[in-house]
Coordinates of C-alpha atoms in Angstrom, one line a residue:
X1 CA 0.0 0.0 0.0
X2 CA 2.9 2.4 0.8
X3 CA 4.4 1.8 -2.6
X4 CA 1.1 2.4 -4.3
X5 CA 0.6 5.6 -2.3
X6 CA 4.2 6.7 -3.2
X7 CA 3.8 6.1 -6.9
X8 CA 0.3 7.8 -6.9
X9 CA 1.8 10.9 -5.2
X10 CA 4.7 10.9 -7.6
X11 CA 2.4 10.6 -10.6
X12 CA 0.2 13.3 -9.3
X13 CA 3.2 15.6 -8.9
X14 CA 4.5 14.8 -12.4
X15 CA 1.1 15.6 -13.9
X16 CA 0.9 18.8 -11.9
X17 CA 4.4 19.8 -13.2
X18 CA 3.4 19.0 -16.8
X19 CA 0.1 20.9 -16.3
X20 CA 2.0 23.9 -14.9
X21 CA 4.6 23.7 -17.7
X22 CA 2.0 23.9 -20.5
X23 CA -1.0 25.3 -18.7
X24 CA 0.6 28.2 -16.9
X25 CA 3.9 28.8 -18.7
X26 CA 4.2 32.4 -17.6
X27 CA 4.8 31.2 -14.0
X28 CA 7.9 29.3 -15.1
X29 CA 9.5 31.8 -17.5
X30 CA 11.5 33.8 -15.0
X31 CA 12.8 30.8 -13.0
X32 CA 14.0 29.1 -16.2
X33 CA 15.7 32.3 -17.4
X34 CA 17.3 32.8 -14.0
X35 CA 18.6 29.2 -13.9
X36 CA 20.2 29.5 -17.4
X37 CA 21.8 32.9 -16.5
X38 CA 23.2 31.4 -13.3
X39 CA 24.8 28.6 -15.3
X40 CA 26.7 31.2 -17.3
X41 CA 27.5 33.3 -14.3
X42 CA 25.3 36.2 -15.4
X43 CA 23.0 38.4 -13.4
X44 CA 20.2 40.7 -14.6
X45 CA 20.6 44.4 -13.8
X46 CA 18.9 47.6 -14.8
X47 CA 20.2 51.1 -15.5
X48 CA 18.9 54.3 -17.0
X49 CA 20.4 55.9 -20.1
X50 CA 19.2 58.1 -23.0
X51 CA 15.7 58.3 -21.6
X52 CA 15.3 54.6 -21.4
X53 CA 15.3 52.0 -18.6
X54 CA 17.8 49.4 -19.9
X55 CA 17.8 45.8 -18.7
X56 CA 21.1 44.0 -19.1
X57 CA 23.0 40.8 -18.1
X58 CA 26.4 41.2 -16.5
X59 CA 28.9 38.5 -15.5
X60 CA 31.0 40.9 -13.4
X61 CA 34.7 40.6 -13.0
X62 CA 36.1 37.3 -14.3
X63 CA 37.5 34.7 -11.9
X64 CA 40.5 34.0 -14.2
X65 CA 41.1 37.1 -16.5
X66 CA 42.3 36.3 -20.0
X67 CA 46.2 36.7 -20.1
X68 CA 45.8 38.7 -23.3
X69 CA 43.4 41.2 -21.8
X70 CA 45.5 43.1 -19.2
X71 CA 43.3 46.2 -19.3
X72 CA 40.2 44.0 -18.5
X73 CA 38.3 45.2 -21.5
X74 CA 34.8 43.9 -21.3
X75 CA 32.8 42.2 -24.1
X76 CA 29.5 43.8 -25.0
X77 CA 27.1 41.6 -26.9
X78 CA 24.4 43.3 -29.0
X79 CA 21.3 41.4 -30.3
X80 CA 19.5 41.8 -33.5
X81 CA 16.1 43.4 -34.3
X82 CA 13.2 41.9 -32.2
X83 CA 15.8 39.8 -30.3
X84 CA 16.9 40.1 -26.6
X85 CA 19.7 39.8 -24.2
X86 CA 19.1 36.1 -23.2
X87 CA 19.8 35.0 -26.7
X88 CA 23.5 35.4 -25.7
X89 CA 23.5 33.4 -22.5
X90 CA 24.6 30.0 -23.8
X91 CA 27.2 31.7 -26.0
X92 CA 28.6 33.7 -23.0
X93 CA 29.0 30.6 -20.9
X94 CA 32.6 29.7 -22.1
X95 CA 33.6 33.3 -21.9
X96 CA 32.6 34.6 -18.5
X97 CA 35.4 32.9 -16.7
X98 CA 38.0 35.1 -18.5
X99 CA 36.0 38.2 -19.5
X100 CA 33.4 40.5 -18.1
X101 CA 30.5 39.9 -20.5
X102 CA 27.6 42.3 -20.8
X103 CA 24.5 41.7 -22.9
X104 CA 21.8 44.4 -22.9
X105 CA 18.3 44.5 -24.1
X106 CA 18.8 47.4 -26.5
X107 CA 16.5 50.4 -25.9
X108 CA 13.3 49.5 -27.7
X109 CA 13.7 45.7 -27.3
X110 CA 13.3 43.0 -24.8
X111 CA 12.5 44.3 -21.3
X112 CA 14.0 47.7 -21.9
X113 CA 11.8 50.7 -22.5
X114 CA 10.2 51.4 -25.9
X115 CA 8.8 54.9 -26.2
X116 CA 6.2 55.9 -28.8
X117 CA 7.7 59.3 -29.4
X118 CA 11.3 58.2 -29.9
X119 CA 13.2 57.1 -33.1
X120 CA 14.7 53.6 -33.3
X121 CA 16.9 54.0 -36.4
X122 CA 20.7 53.4 -36.5
X123 CA 21.5 57.1 -35.6
X124 CA 19.5 56.8 -32.4
X125 CA 20.9 53.3 -31.6
X126 CA 24.5 54.6 -31.9
X127 CA 23.8 57.5 -29.5
X128 CA 22.1 55.1 -27.0
X129 CA 25.0 52.7 -27.1
X130 CA 27.4 55.4 -26.1
X131 CA 25.0 56.5 -23.3
X132 CA 24.8 52.9 -22.0
X133 CA 28.6 52.5 -22.0
X134 CA 28.8 55.8 -20.1
X135 CA 26.2 54.7 -17.6
X136 CA 28.1 51.4 -16.9
X137 CA 31.5 53.3 -16.6
X138 CA 32.9 51.5 -19.7
X139 CA 35.5 53.5 -21.5
X140 CA 36.4 50.8 -24.1
X141 CA 34.9 47.5 -25.1
X142 CA 35.1 44.6 -27.5
X143 CA 31.8 44.9 -29.4
X144 CA 30.1 41.8 -30.9
X145 CA 26.7 41.8 -32.5
X146 CA 24.2 39.8 -34.5
X147 CA 22.4 41.3 -37.4
X148 CA 21.2 44.7 -36.3
X149 CA 23.6 44.5 -33.3
X150 CA 26.6 43.9 -35.6
X151 CA 25.7 46.9 -37.6
X152 CA 25.4 49.1 -34.5
X153 CA 28.8 47.8 -33.3
X154 CA 30.5 48.7 -36.6
X155 CA 28.8 52.1 -36.9
X156 CA 29.7 52.9 -33.3
X157 CA 33.3 52.0 -33.9
X158 CA 33.4 54.3 -36.9
X159 CA 32.1 57.2 -34.8
X160 CA 34.0 56.4 -31.6
X161 CA 37.1 54.4 -32.7
X162 CA 38.9 55.1 -29.4
X163 CA 36.1 53.3 -27.4
X164 CA 36.2 50.0 -29.4
X165 CA 38.9 47.3 -29.1
X166 CA 37.5 45.1 -31.8
X167 CA 34.3 44.4 -33.8
X168 CA 32.8 40.9 -34.3
X169 CA 29.8 40.0 -36.4
X170 CA 28.4 36.9 -34.8
X171 CA 26.1 36.0 -37.7
X172 CA 25.6 38.2 -40.7
X173 CA 25.3 41.9 -40.1
X174 CA 22.4 43.9 -41.5
X175 CA 23.2 46.2 -44.4
X176 CA 25.2 44.3 -46.9
X177 CA 23.8 43.7 -50.4
X178 CA 24.4 40.0 -51.1
X179 CA 25.0 39.1 -54.8
X180 CA 22.5 36.3 -54.4
X181 CA 19.2 37.5 -52.8
X182 CA 18.2 35.7 -49.6
X183 CA 14.8 34.3 -48.8
X184 CA 14.2 37.4 -46.7
X185 CA 15.3 39.7 -49.5
X186 CA 12.7 38.2 -51.8
X187 CA 10.0 38.6 -49.1
X188 CA 10.9 42.2 -48.5
X189 CA 10.9 42.9 -52.3
X190 CA 7.4 41.4 -52.4
X191 CA 6.3 44.1 -49.8
X192 CA 6.3 41.8 -46.7
X193 CA 7.8 42.3 -43.2
X194 CA 9.0 38.8 -42.6
X195 CA 10.2 39.4 -39.0
X196 CA 7.0 41.0 -37.8
X197 CA 4.6 38.3 -36.7
X198 CA 0.9 39.2 -36.5
X199 CA -0.3 35.7 -35.8
X200 CA 0.9 32.3 -34.8
X201 CA 1.5 31.1 -38.3
X202 CA 3.6 34.1 -39.1
X203 CA 5.6 33.5 -35.9
X204 CA 6.4 29.9 -36.9
X205 CA 7.4 31.1 -40.4
X206 CA 9.7 33.7 -38.7
X207 CA 11.3 31.0 -36.6
X208 CA 11.9 28.8 -39.7
X209 CA 13.5 31.8 -41.4
X210 CA 16.0 32.7 -38.8
X211 CA 17.0 29.2 -37.7
X212 CA 18.6 26.4 -39.7
X213 CA 19.1 24.3 -36.5
X214 CA 16.4 25.4 -34.1
X215 CA 17.8 25.2 -30.5
X216 CA 15.9 23.7 -27.7
X217 CA 13.7 26.4 -26.2
X218 CA 11.6 25.4 -23.1
X219 CA 7.9 25.9 -23.8
X220 CA 7.4 28.7 -21.3
X221 CA 10.2 30.7 -23.0
X222 CA 8.9 30.0 -26.5
X223 CA 5.4 30.8 -25.5
X224 CA 6.4 34.1 -23.9
X225 CA 8.4 35.0 -27.0
X226 CA 5.5 34.3 -29.3
X227 CA 3.1 36.2 -27.2
X228 CA 5.4 39.2 -27.0
X229 CA 5.9 39.2 -30.8
X230 CA 2.1 39.1 -31.4
X231 CA 1.4 41.8 -28.8
X232 CA 4.1 44.1 -30.1
X233 CA 3.4 43.6 -33.8
X234 CA 2.1 47.1 -34.6
X235 CA 5.0 48.7 -32.8
X236 CA 7.4 46.2 -34.3
X237 CA 6.2 47.3 -37.8
X238 CA 7.3 50.9 -37.0
X239 CA 10.8 49.7 -35.9
X240 CA 11.1 47.5 -38.9
X241 CA 10.3 50.4 -41.3
X242 CA 12.8 52.6 -39.5
X243 CA 15.5 50.0 -40.1
X244 CA 14.5 49.2 -43.7
X245 CA 15.2 52.8 -44.8
X246 CA 18.9 52.0 -44.0
X247 CA 18.7 48.7 -45.7
X248 CA 22.3 48.9 -47.2
X249 CA 23.8 51.5 -44.8
X250 CA 26.6 49.2 -43.5
X251 CA 27.9 48.5 -47.0
X252 CA 28.2 52.3 -47.6
X253 CA 30.3 52.8 -44.5
X254 CA 32.1 49.5 -43.9
X255 CA 35.2 50.3 -46.0
X256 CA 36.1 53.0 -43.4
X257 CA 36.5 50.4 -40.7
X258 CA 40.1 49.7 -41.4
X259 CA 41.8 50.5 -38.1
X260 CA 39.8 47.9 -36.2
X261 CA 40.2 44.2 -36.0
X262 CA 37.1 42.5 -37.3
X263 CA 35.7 39.0 -37.1
X264 CA 32.9 37.8 -39.3
X265 CA 31.1 34.5 -38.5
X266 CA 28.4 34.0 -41.2
X267 CA 26.1 30.9 -41.3
X268 CA 26.3 29.3 -44.7
X269 CA 22.6 28.3 -44.4
X270 CA 21.5 31.9 -43.5
X271 CA 18.1 32.6 -45.1
X272 CA 18.0 36.1 -43.7
X273 CA 21.2 37.4 -45.3
X274 CA 22.6 35.1 -48.0
X275 CA 26.2 33.9 -47.4
X276 CA 27.2 35.4 -50.8
X277 CA 27.4 38.6 -48.8
X278 CA 30.8 37.5 -47.6
X279 CA 32.1 38.5 -51.1
X280 CA 31.5 42.2 -50.9
X281 CA 32.3 42.2 -47.2
X282 CA 35.7 40.7 -47.8
X283 CA 36.4 43.4 -50.5
X284 CA 35.4 46.2 -48.2
X285 CA 37.4 44.7 -45.2
X286 CA 40.3 42.8 -46.6
X287 CA 42.0 42.7 -43.1
X288 CA 39.0 41.0 -41.5
X289 CA 38.9 37.4 -40.4
X290 CA 36.0 35.7 -42.2
X291 CA 34.6 32.3 -41.5
X292 CA 31.5 30.6 -43.0
X293 CA 29.8 28.4 -40.5
X294 CA 28.7 25.1 -42.1
X295 CA 25.1 24.1 -41.5
X296 CA 24.3 27.3 -39.5
X297 CA 21.5 29.8 -40.0
X298 CA 21.2 33.5 -39.0
X299 CA 21.7 33.1 -35.2
X300 CA 24.9 31.1 -34.6
X301 CA 25.2 32.1 -31.0
X302 CA 22.0 30.2 -30.4
X303 CA 22.4 27.3 -32.9
X304 CA 26.0 26.5 -32.0
X305 CA 26.8 28.6 -29.0
X306 CA 29.9 26.7 -27.7
X307 CA 31.6 26.4 -31.1
X308 CA 30.8 30.0 -32.0
X309 CA 32.1 31.3 -28.6
X310 CA 35.3 29.3 -29.0
X311 CA 35.9 30.9 -32.4
X312 CA 35.3 34.3 -30.9
X313 CA 37.7 33.5 -28.0
X314 CA 40.4 32.6 -30.5
X315 CA 39.9 35.8 -32.3
X316 CA 40.2 37.8 -29.0
X317 CA 43.4 36.0 -28.2
X318 CA 44.8 36.9 -31.7
X319 CA 43.4 40.4 -31.2
X320 CA 45.6 41.0 -28.2
X321 CA 48.7 39.2 -29.5
X322 CA 48.9 40.6 -33.0
X323 CA 50.0 43.9 -34.5
X324 CA 47.3 46.6 -34.9
X325 CA 46.1 45.7 -38.4
X326 CA 47.3 42.5 -39.9
X327 CA 45.1 39.4 -39.5
X328 CA 45.1 36.6 -42.1
X329 CA 41.6 36.2 -43.6
X330 CA 40.3 32.6 -43.9
X331 CA 38.8 31.5 -47.2
X332 CA 35.1 32.1 -47.6

């Protein structure tokens, strides 16, 4: 009887957990996020800069600082459009032991403030990044970004070269005209906004567009992401249009980024920005280290976080050990 009672209680608890997982996912979102952040040694914090309350993750001072980073220059990771700070957590895990790693929800995205009367184009993003670094007391940083975040990193480096130790595109940056149009290019040219989801079907299509290898996302996290995308769709359309007016801005400016070391990790299965964009990018930045990632889509820091982080760590080691400009570019 005791064994029957034990298994009955265990079964009831299991059913309760499953019911909570799928029936009330909002209750589990924050605990799951907190657990994953803790595994990477990151803590959520909030600051105020450029009229916005900005949420960010911060690993703090590393336990074993990288030998090639004597000035303790932090890594600042910038997400893409409609993305968020937690998309970097698994990528950050191999890095936080040696570097201070900071991943903000950029103003207008994630949990940070979005204001109806404020612009969210690249000019505004660059100004806000400077204000955020000032608020955190960061004079100089290694900037790494995905998609929109990569473009912000490069444009900020052009305006404030003394504040940027290196630039890394973790996934294709926005703003390069690929010789071969991507799936998203064709959707845009047909008048669509493929990253603005107005219903569940559009959200699933967006996920299929950005991922080649979709990572495991716990249902409470996935559900919350979908609900936020649907809830913010009208506002997201405004931000999308603000960015679309600068569709090829990076290509127009990138050739001036010669004094910085640059890493480019571009998924060769990227349907957002076709991998053929590596060709014009290499011409514009012949000193850059370029790597095509086999079997990876638009978000390598989520699809292959450990491998992508190790590639970035090697680049950082080379960055500190090498002369100011010369880096051998790998074949693309």
